[in-house]
Amino acid sequence: MAIFIALGVMAAWPGLASAEPFARQAEVLQYQVAGLEARRWKSKSVINFWNHRGRWALHIRHGKCWQVQGNQRRKVCKKARQSLRFHQSRLPSLEARIEKLEAPHDTGFLPPARAVVLGQKMAARVGWAGTQWNCLKQLWGHLEGGWYVYADNPTSSAYGIPQALPGSKMGVGWRNSAFAQIKWGLGYVRAQYGTPCSALSTRLAKGWY
């Protein structure tokens, strides 16, 4: 950690007693700050921003901003604060959009092909189209339940399209409703990873999500 001590420290983040809230936001949302990717590092009180070469460029520790690369500390840290405020303001709206998703006329079993169509529509309504949809389609289609409502893992008892464990946590209709399973899965992905692509990255790296 000597590298950070030698570089000096910026003022504490406004309104944050520690870096933990910031670290959680960064992990959940995976947002970009001045072109840098946010990643959790070992401790809840530490978050690093990596550049496209995979090197640390900005380091947040105990609510304070450290510049690891370059000499634009004040400018980069200001952009980081602005990005934090922006994404914090968006967080409730995404949760609300997922919660307000309305069930289609047919809320029961759907074959995988129709479940994919429904999933794409639901994902688009909460803002996950394009690349994010492709990540979700791959995650649930090739690595989890195969978009099959009755997918049941005999080893772990994970169930359904998103492979919830246990399946009952998906609420009313969890056994046979594609809508109920997809809606729960969207909420889970948002709460734990922020985006489908972040969830997919975790699944590929760890074998679970």
PDB file of C-alpha atoms in Angstrom:
ATOM      1  CA  MET A   1       0.000   0.000   0.000  1.00  0.00           C
ATOM      2  CA  ALA A   2       3.036   2.302   0.068  1.00  0.00           C
ATOM      3  CA  ILE A   3       2.250   3.503  -3.433  1.00  0.00           C
ATOM      4  CA  PHE A   4      -0.920   5.194  -2.219  1.00  0.00           C
ATOM      5  CA  ILE A   5       0.719   6.810   0.796  1.00  0.00           C
ATOM      6  CA  ALA A   6       3.321   8.403  -1.445  1.00  0.00           C
ATOM      7  CA  LEU A   7       0.716   9.917  -3.742  1.00  0.00           C
ATOM      8  CA  GLY A   8      -1.160  11.969  -1.181  1.00  0.00           C
ATOM      9  CA  VAL A   9      -4.832  12.228  -0.333  1.00  0.00           C
ATOM     10  CA  MET A  10      -7.748  14.323  -1.525  1.00  0.00           C
ATOM     11  CA  ALA A  11     -10.562  15.599   0.651  1.00  0.00           C
ATOM     12  CA  ALA A  12     -13.118  13.067   1.859  1.00  0.00           C
ATOM     13  CA  TRP A  13     -16.068  12.413  -0.410  1.00  0.00           C
ATOM     14  CA  PRO A  14     -18.848  14.916   0.357  1.00  0.00           C
ATOM     15  CA  GLY A  15     -21.588  13.391   2.482  1.00  0.00           C
ATOM     16  CA  LEU A  16     -19.877  10.031   2.979  1.00  0.00           C
ATOM     17  CA  ALA A  17     -18.591   8.936   6.361  1.00  0.00           C
ATOM     18  CA  SER A  18     -16.682   6.087   4.744  1.00  0.00           C
ATOM     19  CA  ALA A  19     -16.161   4.612   1.305  1.00  0.00           C
ATOM     20  CA  GLU A  20     -18.470   1.647   1.950  1.00  0.00           C
ATOM     21  CA  PRO A  21     -21.597   3.198   0.364  1.00  0.00           C
ATOM     22  CA  PHE A  22     -19.488   4.311  -2.580  1.00  0.00           C
ATOM     23  CA  ALA A  23     -17.884   0.885  -2.895  1.00  0.00           C
ATOM     24  CA  ARG A  24     -21.264  -0.831  -2.898  1.00  0.00           C
ATOM     25  CA  GLN A  25     -22.612   1.543  -5.541  1.00  0.00           C
ATOM     26  CA  ALA A  26     -19.557   0.945  -7.690  1.00  0.00           C
ATOM     27  CA  GLU A  27     -19.833  -2.826  -7.370  1.00  0.00           C
ATOM     28  CA  VAL A  28     -23.554  -2.864  -8.055  1.00  0.00           C
ATOM     29  CA  LEU A  29     -23.685  -0.370 -10.890  1.00  0.00           C
ATOM     30  CA  GLN A  30     -20.299  -0.957 -12.546  1.00  0.00           C
ATOM     31  CA  TYR A  31     -20.441   2.590 -13.823  1.00  0.00           C
ATOM     32  CA  GLN A  32     -17.721   4.428 -15.693  1.00  0.00           C
ATOM     33  CA  VAL A  33     -15.859   7.412 -14.287  1.00  0.00           C
ATOM     34  CA  ALA A  34     -13.812   9.377 -16.804  1.00  0.00           C
ATOM     35  CA  GLY A  35     -13.531   6.204 -18.878  1.00  0.00           C
ATOM     36  CA  LEU A  36     -12.491   4.042 -15.932  1.00  0.00           C
ATOM     37  CA  GLU A  37     -14.177   0.837 -14.764  1.00  0.00           C
ATOM     38  CA  ALA A  38     -15.064   0.567 -11.078  1.00  0.00           C
ATOM     39  CA  ARG A  39     -14.183  -2.674  -9.276  1.00  0.00           C
ATOM     40  CA  ARG A  40     -14.308  -3.734  -5.635  1.00  0.00           C
ATOM     41  CA  TRP A  41     -10.930  -4.520  -4.059  1.00  0.00           C
ATOM     42  CA  LYS A  42     -10.569  -6.787  -1.003  1.00  0.00           C
ATOM     43  CA  SER A  43     -12.190  -4.421   1.508  1.00  0.00           C
ATOM     44  CA  LYS A  44     -15.612  -2.760   1.662  1.00  0.00           C
ATOM     45  CA  SER A  45     -13.818   0.513   2.332  1.00  0.00           C
ATOM     46  CA  VAL A  46     -11.737   0.318  -0.844  1.00  0.00           C
ATOM     47  CA  ILE A  47     -12.717   0.704  -4.496  1.00  0.00           C
ATOM     48  CA  ASN A  48     -10.451   1.017  -7.521  1.00  0.00           C
ATOM     49  CA  PHE A  49     -11.061   2.412 -10.980  1.00  0.00           C
ATOM     50  CA  TRP A  50      -9.189   0.593 -13.730  1.00  0.00           C
ATOM     51  CA  ASN A  51      -8.210   1.924 -17.125  1.00  0.00           C
ATOM     52  CA  HIS A  52      -8.501   0.055 -20.423  1.00  0.00           C
ATOM     53  CA  ARG A  53      -5.060  -1.493 -19.891  1.00  0.00           C
ATOM     54  CA  GLY A  54      -6.145  -3.119 -16.650  1.00  0.00           C
ATOM     55  CA  ARG A  55      -4.163  -0.805 -14.386  1.00  0.00           C
ATOM     56  CA  TRP A  56      -5.386   1.216 -11.438  1.00  0.00           C
ATOM     57  CA  ALA A  57      -5.972   4.842 -12.303  1.00  0.00           C
ATOM     58  CA  LEU A  58      -8.038   6.023  -9.333  1.00  0.00           C
ATOM     59  CA  HIS A  59      -8.183   4.596  -5.819  1.00  0.00           C
ATOM     60  CA  ILE A  60     -10.876   5.294  -3.201  1.00  0.00           C
ATOM     61  CA  ARG A  61      -9.969   4.353   0.348  1.00  0.00           C
ATOM     62  CA  HIS A  62     -11.937   5.185   3.501  1.00  0.00           C
ATOM     63  CA  GLY A  63     -13.879   7.876   1.655  1.00  0.00           C
ATOM     64  CA  LYS A  64     -10.817   9.626   0.247  1.00  0.00           C
ATOM     65  CA  CYS A  65      -9.671   9.943  -3.337  1.00  0.00           C
ATOM     66  CA  TRP A  66      -6.168   8.880  -4.401  1.00  0.00           C
ATOM     67  CA  GLN A  67      -4.732   9.286  -7.880  1.00  0.00           C
ATOM     68  CA  VAL A  68      -2.620   6.294  -8.867  1.00  0.00           C
ATOM     69  CA  GLN A  69      -1.843   7.259 -12.442  1.00  0.00           C
ATOM     70  CA  GLY A  70      -1.522  10.672 -14.032  1.00  0.00           C
ATOM     71  CA  ASN A  71      -1.540  14.079 -12.409  1.00  0.00           C
ATOM     72  CA  GLN A  72      -5.169  15.161 -12.777  1.00  0.00           C
ATOM     73  CA  ARG A  73      -6.296  14.258  -9.242  1.00  0.00           C
ATOM     74  CA  ARG A  74      -8.663  17.156  -8.750  1.00  0.00           C
ATOM     75  CA  LYS A  75     -10.304  16.817 -12.165  1.00  0.00           C
ATOM     76  CA  VAL A  76     -10.692  13.025 -12.097  1.00  0.00           C
ATOM     77  CA  CYS A  77     -11.961  12.912  -8.512  1.00  0.00           C
ATOM     78  CA  LYS A  78     -14.517  15.614  -9.322  1.00  0.00           C
ATOM     79  CA  LYS A  79     -15.815  13.526 -12.229  1.00  0.00           C
ATOM     80  CA  ALA A  80     -16.002  10.500  -9.957  1.00  0.00           C
ATOM     81  CA  ARG A  81     -18.177  12.402  -7.484  1.00  0.00           C
ATOM     82  CA  GLN A  82     -20.431  13.640 -10.289  1.00  0.00           C
ATOM     83  CA  SER A  83     -20.809  10.124 -11.668  1.00  0.00           C
ATOM     84  CA  LEU A  84     -21.663   8.790  -8.215  1.00  0.00           C
ATOM     85  CA  ARG A  85     -24.443  11.346  -7.765  1.00  0.00           C
ATOM     86  CA  PHE A  86     -25.819  10.636 -11.248  1.00  0.00           C
ATOM     87  CA  HIS A  87     -26.018   6.875 -10.784  1.00  0.00           C
ATOM     88  CA  GLN A  88     -27.392   7.160  -7.260  1.00  0.00           C
ATOM     89  CA  SER A  89     -30.206   9.291  -8.677  1.00  0.00           C
ATOM     90  CA  ARG A  90     -30.975   6.610 -11.289  1.00  0.00           C
ATOM     91  CA  LEU A  91     -30.979   3.664  -8.896  1.00  0.00           C
ATOM     92  CA  PRO A  92     -34.514   4.089  -7.463  1.00  0.00           C
ATOM     93  CA  SER A  93     -36.034   4.599 -10.918  1.00  0.00           C
ATOM     94  CA  LEU A  94     -34.681   1.274 -12.178  1.00  0.00           C
ATOM     95  CA  GLU A  95     -36.051  -0.543  -9.141  1.00  0.00           C
ATOM     96  CA  ALA A  96     -39.417   1.125  -9.705  1.00  0.00           C
ATOM     97  CA  ARG A  97     -39.523   0.119 -13.374  1.00  0.00           C
ATOM     98  CA  ILE A  98     -38.910  -3.517 -12.481  1.00  0.00           C
ATOM     99  CA  GLU A  99     -41.539  -3.420  -9.734  1.00  0.00           C
ATOM    100  CA  LYS A 100     -44.140  -1.888 -12.072  1.00  0.00           C
ATOM    101  CA  LEU A 101     -43.756  -4.474 -14.821  1.00  0.00           C
ATOM    102  CA  GLU A 102     -47.234  -5.696 -15.709  1.00  0.00           C
ATOM    103  CA  ALA A 103     -48.006  -9.330 -16.338  1.00  0.00           C
ATOM    104  CA  PRO A 104     -49.074 -10.290 -19.874  1.00  0.00           C
ATOM    105  CA  HIS A 105     -52.431 -11.945 -20.492  1.00  0.00           C
ATOM    106  CA  ASP A 106     -50.806 -15.377 -20.281  1.00  0.00           C
ATOM    107  CA  THR A 107     -48.925 -15.480 -16.983  1.00  0.00           C
ATOM    108  CA  GLY A 108     -48.421 -19.244 -16.867  1.00  0.00           C
ATOM    109  CA  PHE A 109     -46.037 -21.639 -18.555  1.00  0.00           C
ATOM    110  CA  LEU A 110     -44.328 -20.533 -21.752  1.00  0.00           C
ATOM    111  CA  PRO A 111     -42.001 -22.673 -23.876  1.00  0.00           C
ATOM    112  CA  PRO A 112     -38.403 -21.395 -23.954  1.00  0.00           C
ATOM    113  CA  ALA A 113     -38.757 -19.618 -27.312  1.00  0.00           C
ATOM    114  CA  ARG A 114     -41.723 -17.578 -26.077  1.00  0.00           C
ATOM    115  CA  ALA A 115     -40.087 -17.002 -22.695  1.00  0.00           C
ATOM    116  CA  VAL A 116     -37.129 -15.417 -24.501  1.00  0.00           C
ATOM    117  CA  VAL A 117     -39.474 -13.055 -26.347  1.00  0.00           C
ATOM    118  CA  LEU A 118     -41.195 -12.108 -23.094  1.00  0.00           C
ATOM    119  CA  GLY A 119     -37.843 -11.660 -21.374  1.00  0.00           C
ATOM    120  CA  GLN A 120     -36.599  -9.348 -24.113  1.00  0.00           C
ATOM    121  CA  LYS A 121     -39.697  -7.169 -23.822  1.00  0.00           C
ATOM    122  CA  MET A 122     -39.459  -6.992 -20.039  1.00  0.00           C
ATOM    123  CA  ALA A 123     -35.736  -6.228 -20.110  1.00  0.00           C
ATOM    124  CA  ALA A 124     -36.288  -3.459 -22.660  1.00  0.00           C
ATOM    125  CA  ARG A 125     -38.923  -1.865 -20.431  1.00  0.00           C
ATOM    126  CA  VAL A 126     -36.390  -1.428 -17.652  1.00  0.00           C
ATOM    127  CA  GLY A 127     -33.708  -0.141 -20.019  1.00  0.00           C
ATOM    128  CA  TRP A 128     -31.757  -3.313 -20.711  1.00  0.00           C
ATOM    129  CA  ALA A 129     -31.656  -3.593 -24.492  1.00  0.00           C
ATOM    130  CA  GLY A 130     -28.809  -4.146 -26.932  1.00  0.00           C
ATOM    131  CA  THR A 131     -25.659  -5.398 -25.236  1.00  0.00           C
ATOM    132  CA  GLN A 132     -27.312  -5.783 -21.829  1.00  0.00           C
ATOM    133  CA  TRP A 133     -30.072  -7.900 -23.312  1.00  0.00           C
ATOM    134  CA  ASN A 134     -27.543 -10.086 -25.112  1.00  0.00           C
ATOM    135  CA  CYS A 135     -25.747 -10.648 -21.805  1.00  0.00           C
ATOM    136  CA  LEU A 136     -29.002 -11.582 -20.071  1.00  0.00           C
ATOM    137  CA  LYS A 137     -30.010 -13.887 -22.917  1.00  0.00           C
ATOM    138  CA  GLN A 138     -26.674 -15.685 -22.717  1.00  0.00           C
ATOM    139  CA  LEU A 139     -26.738 -15.840 -18.915  1.00  0.00           C
ATOM    140  CA  TRP A 140     -30.167 -17.401 -18.612  1.00  0.00           C
ATOM    141  CA  GLY A 141     -30.114 -19.224 -21.931  1.00  0.00           C
ATOM    142  CA  HIS A 142     -26.741 -20.967 -21.924  1.00  0.00           C
ATOM    143  CA  LEU A 143     -25.547 -20.882 -18.323  1.00  0.00           C
ATOM    144  CA  GLU A 144     -28.639 -21.073 -16.118  1.00  0.00           C
ATOM    145  CA  GLY A 145     -32.174 -22.345 -16.785  1.00  0.00           C
ATOM    146  CA  GLY A 146     -32.119 -22.333 -20.580  1.00  0.00           C
ATOM    147  CA  TRP A 147     -35.242 -20.116 -20.501  1.00  0.00           C
ATOM    148  CA  TYR A 148     -37.140 -23.187 -19.314  1.00  0.00           C
ATOM    149  CA  VAL A 149     -39.700 -22.484 -16.614  1.00  0.00           C
ATOM    150  CA  TYR A 150     -39.382 -25.927 -15.037  1.00  0.00           C
ATOM    151  CA  ALA A 151     -35.563 -26.048 -15.050  1.00  0.00           C
ATOM    152  CA  ASP A 152     -34.610 -27.760 -11.786  1.00  0.00           C
ATOM    153  CA  ASN A 153     -31.016 -28.268 -10.670  1.00  0.00           C
ATOM    154  CA  PRO A 154     -30.912 -31.640  -8.863  1.00  0.00           C
ATOM    155  CA  THR A 155     -27.667 -30.738  -7.109  1.00  0.00           C
ATOM    156  CA  SER A 156     -28.534 -27.345  -5.648  1.00  0.00           C
ATOM    157  CA  SER A 157     -32.340 -27.232  -6.057  1.00  0.00           C
ATOM    158  CA  ALA A 158     -31.991 -23.943  -7.977  1.00  0.00           C
ATOM    159  CA  TYR A 159     -35.135 -23.483 -10.040  1.00  0.00           C
ATOM    160  CA  GLY A 160     -36.547 -21.811 -13.099  1.00  0.00           C
ATOM    161  CA  ILE A 161     -35.269 -19.477 -15.776  1.00  0.00           C
ATOM    162  CA  PRO A 162     -32.943 -17.460 -13.490  1.00  0.00           C
ATOM    163  CA  GLN A 163     -32.175 -20.497 -11.276  1.00  0.00           C
ATOM    164  CA  ALA A 164     -33.389 -18.975  -8.009  1.00  0.00           C
ATOM    165  CA  LEU A 165     -32.293 -20.773  -4.855  1.00  0.00           C
ATOM    166  CA  PRO A 166     -34.714 -21.693  -3.461  1.00  0.00           C
ATOM    167  CA  GLY A 167     -37.285 -21.279  -6.199  1.00  0.00           C
ATOM    168  CA  SER A 168     -39.986 -20.217  -3.752  1.00  0.00           C
ATOM    169  CA  LYS A 169     -38.267 -16.856  -3.230  1.00  0.00           C
ATOM    170  CA  MET A 170     -39.638 -15.823  -6.635  1.00  0.00           C
ATOM    171  CA  GLY A 171     -43.069 -15.406  -5.068  1.00  0.00           C
ATOM    172  CA  VAL A 172     -46.528 -16.108  -6.443  1.00  0.00           C
ATOM    173  CA  GLY A 173     -46.395 -18.281  -9.554  1.00  0.00           C
ATOM    174  CA  TRP A 174     -42.786 -19.281  -9.025  1.00  0.00           C
ATOM    175  CA  ARG A 175     -43.307 -22.883 -10.136  1.00  0.00           C
ATOM    176  CA  ASN A 176     -44.754 -22.293 -13.593  1.00  0.00           C
ATOM    177  CA  SER A 177     -44.957 -18.576 -14.448  1.00  0.00           C
ATOM    178  CA  ALA A 178     -42.365 -17.274 -16.881  1.00  0.00           C
ATOM    179  CA  PHE A 179     -43.389 -13.715 -16.025  1.00  0.00           C
ATOM    180  CA  ALA A 180     -42.926 -14.212 -12.281  1.00  0.00           C
ATOM    181  CA  GLN A 181     -39.537 -15.838 -12.777  1.00  0.00           C
ATOM    182  CA  ILE A 182     -38.242 -13.214 -15.207  1.00  0.00           C
ATOM    183  CA  LYS A 183     -39.457 -10.322 -13.070  1.00  0.00           C
ATOM    184  CA  TRP A 184     -37.765 -11.751  -9.989  1.00  0.00           C
ATOM    185  CA  GLY A 185     -34.617 -12.456 -11.992  1.00  0.00           C
ATOM    186  CA  LEU A 186     -34.426  -8.887 -13.277  1.00  0.00           C
ATOM    187  CA  GLY A 187     -34.715  -7.585  -9.733  1.00  0.00           C
ATOM    188  CA  TYR A 188     -32.048  -9.977  -8.522  1.00  0.00           C
ATOM    189  CA  VAL A 189     -29.607  -8.996 -11.255  1.00  0.00           C
ATOM    190  CA  ARG A 190     -30.155  -5.302 -10.568  1.00  0.00           C
ATOM    191  CA  ALA A 191     -29.770  -5.663  -6.808  1.00  0.00           C
ATOM    192  CA  GLN A 192     -26.687  -7.874  -6.863  1.00  0.00           C
ATOM    193  CA  TYR A 193     -24.802  -6.809  -9.976  1.00  0.00           C
ATOM    194  CA  GLY A 194     -26.401  -3.682 -11.413  1.00  0.00           C
ATOM    195  CA  THR A 195     -26.461  -4.944 -14.989  1.00  0.00           C
ATOM    196  CA  PRO A 196     -26.829  -8.259 -16.833  1.00  0.00           C
ATOM    197  CA  CYS A 197     -23.323  -7.953 -18.278  1.00  0.00           C
ATOM    198  CA  SER A 198     -21.853  -7.609 -14.799  1.00  0.00           C
ATOM    199  CA  ALA A 199     -23.845 -10.667 -13.676  1.00  0.00           C
ATOM    200  CA  LEU A 200     -22.634 -12.600 -16.721  1.00  0.00           C
ATOM    201  CA  SER A 201     -19.014 -11.687 -15.984  1.00  0.00           C
ATOM    202  CA  THR A 202     -19.382 -13.023 -12.445  1.00  0.00           C
ATOM    203  CA  ARG A 203     -21.034 -16.211 -13.703  1.00  0.00           C
ATOM    204  CA  LEU A 204     -18.252 -16.844 -16.192  1.00  0.00           C
ATOM    205  CA  ALA A 205     -15.540 -16.138 -13.634  1.00  0.00           C
ATOM    206  CA  LYS A 206     -16.963 -17.980 -10.623  1.00  0.00           C
ATOM    207  CA  GLY A 207     -19.377 -20.532 -12.031  1.00  0.00           C
ATOM    208  CA  TRP A 208     -22.335 -18.983 -10.153  1.00  0.00           C
ATOM    209  CA  TYR A 209     -24.061 -15.625  -9.807  1.00  0.00           C
TER     210      TYR A 209
END
